[in-house]
PDB file of N, CA, C and O in Angstrom:
ATOM      1  N   UNK D   1       1.888   5.864  14.897  1.00 72.00           N
ATOM      2  CA  UNK D   1       2.518   5.081  13.818  1.00 72.00           C
ATOM      3  C   UNK D   1       3.691   5.553  13.500  1.00 72.00           C
ATOM      4  O   UNK D   1       4.572   4.509  13.067  1.00 72.00           O
ATOM      5  N   UNK D   2       4.159   6.711  13.379  1.00 83.00           N
ATOM      6  CA  UNK D   2       5.277   7.130  13.048  1.00 83.00           C
ATOM      7  C   UNK D   2       6.435   6.679  13.918  1.00 83.00           C
ATOM      8  O   UNK D   2       7.512   6.225  13.391  1.00 83.00           O
ATOM      9  N   UNK D   3       6.167   6.535  15.375  1.00 78.00           N
ATOM     10  CA  UNK D   3       7.002   6.062  16.194  1.00 78.00           C
ATOM     11  C   UNK D   3       7.462   4.646  15.870  1.00 78.00           C
ATOM     12  O   UNK D   3       8.326   4.162  16.242  1.00 78.00           O
ATOM     13  N   UNK D   4       6.200   3.904  15.496  1.00 80.00           N
ATOM     14  CA  UNK D   4       6.589   2.463  15.307  1.00 80.00           C
ATOM     15  C   UNK D   4       7.301   2.342  14.120  1.00 80.00           C
ATOM     16  O   UNK D   4       8.348   1.533  14.236  1.00 80.00           O
ATOM     17  N   UNK D   5       7.280   3.030  13.089  1.00 88.00           N
ATOM     18  CA  UNK D   5       8.231   2.811  11.932  1.00 88.00           C
ATOM     19  C   UNK D   5       9.701   3.348  12.443  1.00 88.00           C
ATOM     20  O   UNK D   5      10.583   2.416  11.830  1.00 88.00           O
ATOM     21  N   UNK D   6       9.806   4.308  13.251  1.00 86.00           N
ATOM     22  CA  UNK D   6      11.140   4.620  13.671  1.00 86.00           C
ATOM     23  C   UNK D   6      11.607   3.285  14.368  1.00 86.00           C
ATOM     24  O   UNK D   6      13.007   2.986  14.250  1.00 86.00           O
ATOM     25  N   UNK D   7      11.085   2.836  15.529  1.00 83.00           N
ATOM     26  CA  UNK D   7      11.360   1.656  16.116  1.00 83.00           C
ATOM     27  C   UNK D   7      11.788   0.525  15.376  1.00 83.00           C
ATOM     28  O   UNK D   7      12.884  -0.092  15.606  1.00 83.00           O
ATOM     29  N   UNK D   8      10.959   0.276  14.217  1.00 88.00           N
ATOM     30  CA  UNK D   8      11.134  -0.886  13.474  1.00 88.00           C
ATOM     31  C   UNK D   8      12.503  -0.692  12.540  1.00 88.00           C
ATOM     32  O   UNK D   8      13.463  -1.571  12.747  1.00 88.00           O
ATOM     33  N   UNK D   9      12.986   0.550  12.269  1.00 91.00           N
ATOM     34  CA  UNK D   9      13.960   0.966  11.452  1.00 91.00           C
ATOM     35  C   UNK D   9      15.184   0.680  12.579  1.00 91.00           C
ATOM     36  O   UNK D   9      16.329   0.411  11.966  1.00 91.00           O
ATOM     37  N   UNK D  10      14.853   1.250  13.722  1.00 90.00           N
ATOM     38  CA  UNK D  10      16.295   1.047  14.813  1.00 90.00           C
ATOM     39  C   UNK D  10      16.284  -0.212  15.402  1.00 90.00           C
ATOM     40  O   UNK D  10      17.442  -0.148  16.187  1.00 90.00           O
ATOM     41  N   UNK D  11      15.281  -1.092  15.146  1.00 91.00           N
ATOM     42  CA  UNK D  11      15.761  -2.327  15.887  1.00 91.00           C
ATOM     43  C   UNK D  11      16.942  -3.246  15.860  1.00 91.00           C
ATOM     44  O   UNK D  11      17.333  -3.508  16.816  1.00 91.00           O
ATOM     45  N   UNK D  12      17.499  -3.236  14.474  1.00 94.00           N
ATOM     46  CA  UNK D  12      18.586  -4.115  14.658  1.00 94.00           C
ATOM     47  C   UNK D  12      19.919  -3.140  15.444  1.00 94.00           C
ATOM     48  O   UNK D  12      20.482  -3.946  16.015  1.00 94.00           O
ATOM     49  N   UNK D  13      19.934  -2.080  15.449  1.00 93.00           N
ATOM     50  CA  UNK D  13      20.791  -1.136  16.169  1.00 93.00           C
ATOM     51  C   UNK D  13      20.588  -1.581  17.806  1.00 93.00           C
ATOM     52  O   UNK D  13      21.392  -1.805  18.572  1.00 93.00           O
ATOM     53  N   UNK D  14      19.263  -1.489  18.200  1.00 92.00           N
ATOM     54  CA  UNK D  14      18.951  -1.871  19.391  1.00 92.00           C
ATOM     55  C   UNK D  14      19.217  -3.079  19.913  1.00 92.00           C
ATOM     56  O   UNK D  14      19.831  -3.232  20.910  1.00 92.00           O
ATOM     57  N   UNK D  15      18.954  -4.015  19.185  1.00 93.00           N
ATOM     58  CA  UNK D  15      19.474  -5.422  19.429  1.00 93.00           C
ATOM     59  C   UNK D  15      20.960  -5.628  19.591  1.00 93.00           C
ATOM     60  O   UNK D  15      21.423  -6.658  20.287  1.00 93.00           O
ATOM     61  N   UNK D  16      21.688  -5.087  18.802  1.00 94.00           N
ATOM     62  CA  UNK D  16      23.237  -5.154  18.722  1.00 94.00           C
ATOM     63  C   UNK D  16      23.747  -4.200  19.801  1.00 94.00           C
ATOM     64  O   UNK D  16      25.038  -4.326  20.010  1.00 94.00           O
ATOM     65  N   UNK D  17      23.207  -3.325  20.532  1.00 94.00           N
ATOM     66  CA  UNK D  17      23.768  -2.316  21.620  1.00 94.00           C
ATOM     67  C   UNK D  17      24.057  -3.154  22.564  1.00 94.00           C
ATOM     68  O   UNK D  17      23.759  -4.292  23.011  1.00 94.00           O
ATOM     69  N   UNK D  18      25.111  -2.418  23.436  1.00 94.00           N
ATOM     70  CA  UNK D  18      25.887  -3.147  24.520  1.00 94.00           C
ATOM     71  C   UNK D  18      25.583  -1.910  25.653  1.00 94.00           C
ATOM     72  O   UNK D  18      26.039  -0.959  25.418  1.00 94.00           O
ATOM     73  N   UNK D  19      25.289  -2.275  26.685  1.00 93.00           N
ATOM     74  CA  UNK D  19      25.032  -1.650  28.085  1.00 93.00           C
ATOM     75  C   UNK D  19      24.190  -0.397  27.606  1.00 93.00           C
ATOM     76  O   UNK D  19      24.349   0.775  28.084  1.00 93.00           O
ATOM     77  N   UNK D  20      23.197  -0.514  26.676  1.00 90.00           N
ATOM     78  CA  UNK D  20      22.307   0.740  26.462  1.00 90.00           C
ATOM     79  C   UNK D  20      23.004   1.657  25.406  1.00 90.00           C
ATOM     80  O   UNK D  20      22.498   2.723  24.927  1.00 90.00           O
ATOM     81  N   UNK D  21      24.058   1.315  24.764  1.00 95.00           N
ATOM     82  CA  UNK D  21      24.805   2.154  23.623  1.00 95.00           C
ATOM     83  C   UNK D  21      24.838   1.168  22.461  1.00 95.00           C
ATOM     84  O   UNK D  21      25.371   0.273  22.322  1.00 95.00           O
ATOM     85  N   UNK D  22      24.553   1.933  21.455  1.00 92.00           N
ATOM     86  CA  UNK D  22      24.728   1.476  20.060  1.00 92.00           C
ATOM     87  C   UNK D  22      26.366   1.404  19.537  1.00 92.00           C
ATOM     88  O   UNK D  22      27.022   2.280  20.241  1.00 92.00           O
ATOM     89  N   UNK D  23      26.709   0.789  18.408  1.00 93.00           N
ATOM     90  CA  UNK D  23      28.030   0.887  17.860  1.00 93.00           C
ATOM     91  C   UNK D  23      28.449   2.336  17.611  1.00 93.00           C
ATOM     92  O   UNK D  23      29.523   2.611  17.771  1.00 93.00           O
ATOM     93  N   UNK D  24      27.422   3.167  17.009  1.00 92.00           N
ATOM     94  CA  UNK D  24      27.794   4.655  17.028  1.00 92.00           C
ATOM     95  C   UNK D  24      27.826   5.362  18.136  1.00 92.00           C
ATOM     96  O   UNK D  24      28.296   6.827  18.128  1.00 92.00           O
ATOM     97  N   UNK D  25      27.731   4.686  19.414  1.00 93.00           N
ATOM     98  CA  UNK D  25      27.951   5.556  20.800  1.00 93.00           C
ATOM     99  C   UNK D  25      26.665   6.417  21.054  1.00 93.00           C
ATOM    100  O   UNK D  25      26.747   6.933  22.075  1.00 93.00           O
ATOM    101  N   UNK D  26      25.483   5.875  20.607  1.00 92.00           N
ATOM    102  CA  UNK D  26      24.361   6.679  20.738  1.00 92.00           C
ATOM    103  C   UNK D  26      23.500   5.853  21.809  1.00 92.00           C
ATOM    104  O   UNK D  26      23.587   4.759  21.841  1.00 92.00           O
ATOM    105  N   UNK D  27      22.785   6.572  22.693  1.00 93.00           N
ATOM    106  CA  UNK D  27      22.058   5.836  23.731  1.00 93.00           C
ATOM    107  C   UNK D  27      20.847   5.031  22.965  1.00 93.00           C
ATOM    108  O   UNK D  27      20.278   5.981  22.119  1.00 93.00           O
ATOM    109  N   UNK D  28      20.351   3.998  23.583  1.00 91.00           N
ATOM    110  CA  UNK D  28      19.110   3.341  22.901  1.00 91.00           C
ATOM    111  C   UNK D  28      17.871   3.835  23.685  1.00 91.00           C
ATOM    112  O   UNK D  28      18.121   4.492  24.920  1.00 91.00           O
ATOM    113  N   UNK D  29      16.859   3.988  23.244  1.00 87.00           N
ATOM    114  CA  UNK D  29      15.457   4.196  24.194  1.00 87.00           C
ATOM    115  C   UNK D  29      14.935   2.893  24.496  1.00 87.00           C
ATOM    116  O   UNK D  29      15.654   1.906  24.663  1.00 87.00           O
ATOM    117  N   UNK D  30      13.707   2.877  25.364  1.00 88.00           N
ATOM    118  CA  UNK D  30      13.159   1.932  26.038  1.00 88.00           C
ATOM    119  C   UNK D  30      12.299   1.377  25.128  1.00 88.00           C
ATOM    120  O   UNK D  30      11.169   1.757  24.910  1.00 88.00           O
ATOM    121  N   UNK D  31      12.467   0.059  24.669  1.00 87.00           N
ATOM    122  CA  UNK D  31      11.640  -0.788  24.031  1.00 87.00           C
ATOM    123  C   UNK D  31      10.315  -0.999  24.733  1.00 87.00           C
ATOM    124  O   UNK D  31       9.337  -0.901  24.101  1.00 87.00           O
ATOM    125  N   UNK D  32      10.270  -1.527  26.103  1.00 90.00           N
ATOM    126  CA  UNK D  32       9.158  -1.874  26.551  1.00 90.00           C
ATOM    127  C   UNK D  32       8.104  -0.707  26.714  1.00 90.00           C
ATOM    128  O   UNK D  32       7.145  -0.782  26.567  1.00 90.00           O
ATOM    129  N   UNK D  33       8.890   0.732  26.970  1.00 89.00           N
ATOM    130  CA  UNK D  33       8.115   1.786  27.071  1.00 89.00           C
ATOM    131  C   UNK D  33       7.418   1.952  25.507  1.00 89.00           C
ATOM    132  O   UNK D  33       6.251   2.477  25.565  1.00 89.00           O
ATOM    133  N   UNK D  34       8.103   1.762  24.700  1.00 85.00           N
ATOM    134  CA  UNK D  34       7.599   2.084  23.361  1.00 85.00           C
ATOM    135  C   UNK D  34       6.531   1.283  22.982  1.00 85.00           C
ATOM    136  O   UNK D  34       5.631   1.598  22.210  1.00 85.00           O
ATOM    137  N   UNK D  35       6.543  -0.073  23.209  1.00 87.00           N
ATOM    138  CA  UNK D  35       5.440  -0.940  23.028  1.00 87.00           C
ATOM    139  C   UNK D  35       4.303  -0.616  23.963  1.00 87.00           C
ATOM    140  O   UNK D  35       3.068  -0.568  23.332  1.00 87.00           O
ATOM    141  N   UNK D  36       4.567  -0.406  25.209  1.00 92.00           N
ATOM    142  CA  UNK D  36       3.218  -0.157  25.853  1.00 92.00           C
ATOM    143  C   UNK D  36       2.582   1.297  25.446  1.00 92.00           C
ATOM    144  O   UNK D  36       1.464   1.342  25.367  1.00 92.00           O
ATOM    145  N   UNK D  37       3.368   2.291  25.026  1.00 89.00           N
ATOM    146  CA  UNK D  37       2.916   3.348  24.593  1.00 89.00           C
ATOM    147  C   UNK D  37       2.009   3.219  23.181  1.00 89.00           C
ATOM    148  O   UNK D  37       1.199   3.837  23.060  1.00 89.00           O
ATOM    149  N   UNK D  38       2.562   2.390  22.426  1.00 88.00           N
ATOM    150  CA  UNK D  38       1.912   2.089  21.098  1.00 88.00           C
ATOM    151  C   UNK D  38       0.698   1.319  21.393  1.00 88.00           C
ATOM    152  O   UNK D  38      -0.404   1.656  20.677  1.00 88.00           O
ATOM    153  N   UNK D  39       0.634   0.279  22.407  1.00 91.00           N
ATOM    154  CA  UNK D  39      -0.591  -0.380  22.544  1.00 91.00           C
ATOM    155  C   UNK D  39      -1.619   0.657  23.164  1.00 91.00           C
ATOM    156  O   UNK D  39      -3.012   0.543  22.830  1.00 91.00           O
ATOM    157  N   UNK D  40      -1.342   1.347  24.145  1.00 93.00           N
ATOM    158  CA  UNK D  40      -2.115   2.215  24.826  1.00 93.00           C
ATOM    159  C   UNK D  40      -2.643   3.417  23.558  1.00 93.00           C
ATOM    160  O   UNK D  40      -3.977   3.790  23.686  1.00 93.00           O
ATOM    161  N   UNK D  41      -1.831   3.766  22.939  1.00 90.00           N
ATOM    162  CA  UNK D  41      -2.414   4.922  21.835  1.00 90.00           C
ATOM    163  C   UNK D  41      -3.302   4.133  20.927  1.00 90.00           C
ATOM    164  O   UNK D  41      -4.356   4.664  20.490  1.00 90.00           O
ATOM    165  N   UNK D  42      -3.016   2.857  20.589  1.00 90.00           N
ATOM    166  CA  UNK D  42      -4.099   1.983  19.626  1.00 90.00           C
ATOM    167  C   UNK D  42      -5.513   1.961  20.479  1.00 90.00           C
ATOM    168  O   UNK D  42      -6.473   2.233  20.031  1.00 90.00           O
ATOM    169  N   UNK D  43      -5.540   1.577  21.537  1.00 94.00           N
ATOM    170  CA  UNK D  43      -6.536   1.333  22.449  1.00 94.00           C
ATOM    171  C   UNK D  43      -7.320   2.675  22.671  1.00 94.00           C
ATOM    172  O   UNK D  43      -8.712   2.703  22.453  1.00 94.00           O
ATOM    173  N   UNK D  44      -6.804   3.710  22.738  1.00 94.00           N
ATOM    174  CA  UNK D  44      -7.359   5.038  22.814  1.00 94.00           C
ATOM    175  C   UNK D  44      -8.055   5.302  21.502  1.00 94.00           C
ATOM    176  O   UNK D  44      -9.055   5.941  21.652  1.00 94.00           O
ATOM    177  N   UNK D  45      -7.437   5.316  20.410  1.00 93.00           N
ATOM    178  CA  UNK D  45      -7.755   5.468  19.205  1.00 93.00           C
ATOM    179  C   UNK D  45      -9.004   4.617  18.946  1.00 93.00           C
ATOM    180  O   UNK D  45     -10.153   5.175  18.560  1.00 93.00           O
ATOM    181  N   UNK D  46      -8.911   3.474  19.066  1.00 94.00           N
ATOM    182  CA  UNK D  46     -10.152   2.662  18.918  1.00 94.00           C
ATOM    183  C   UNK D  46     -11.358   2.921  19.870  1.00 94.00           C
ATOM    184  O   UNK D  46     -12.447   2.958  19.352  1.00 94.00           O
ATOM    185  N   UNK D  47     -11.082   3.120  21.119  1.00 88.00           N
ATOM    186  CA  UNK D  47     -11.994   3.579  22.088  1.00 88.00           C
ATOM    187  C   UNK D  47     -12.870   4.803  21.788  1.00 88.00           C
ATOM    188  O   UNK D  47     -13.694   5.026  22.273  1.00 88.00           O
ATOM    189  N   UNK D  48     -12.161   5.700  20.868  1.00 71.00           N
ATOM    190  CA  UNK D  48     -12.743   7.304  20.736  1.00 71.00           C
ATOM    191  C   UNK D  48     -13.821   7.302  19.838  1.00 71.00           C
ATOM    192  O   UNK D  48     -14.600   6.892  19.060  1.00 71.00           O
TER     193      UNK D  48
END
């Protein structure tokens, strides 16, 4: 859940990034990986 909140907060910078770097010069993370990880985490939590 915490990672989801962090990604939502960072989404504007992620969308404005060029070649994987934000305007501040920092690398972006992998949005597809974050989405897949969140879905798997929810599925495992519900299945437990």
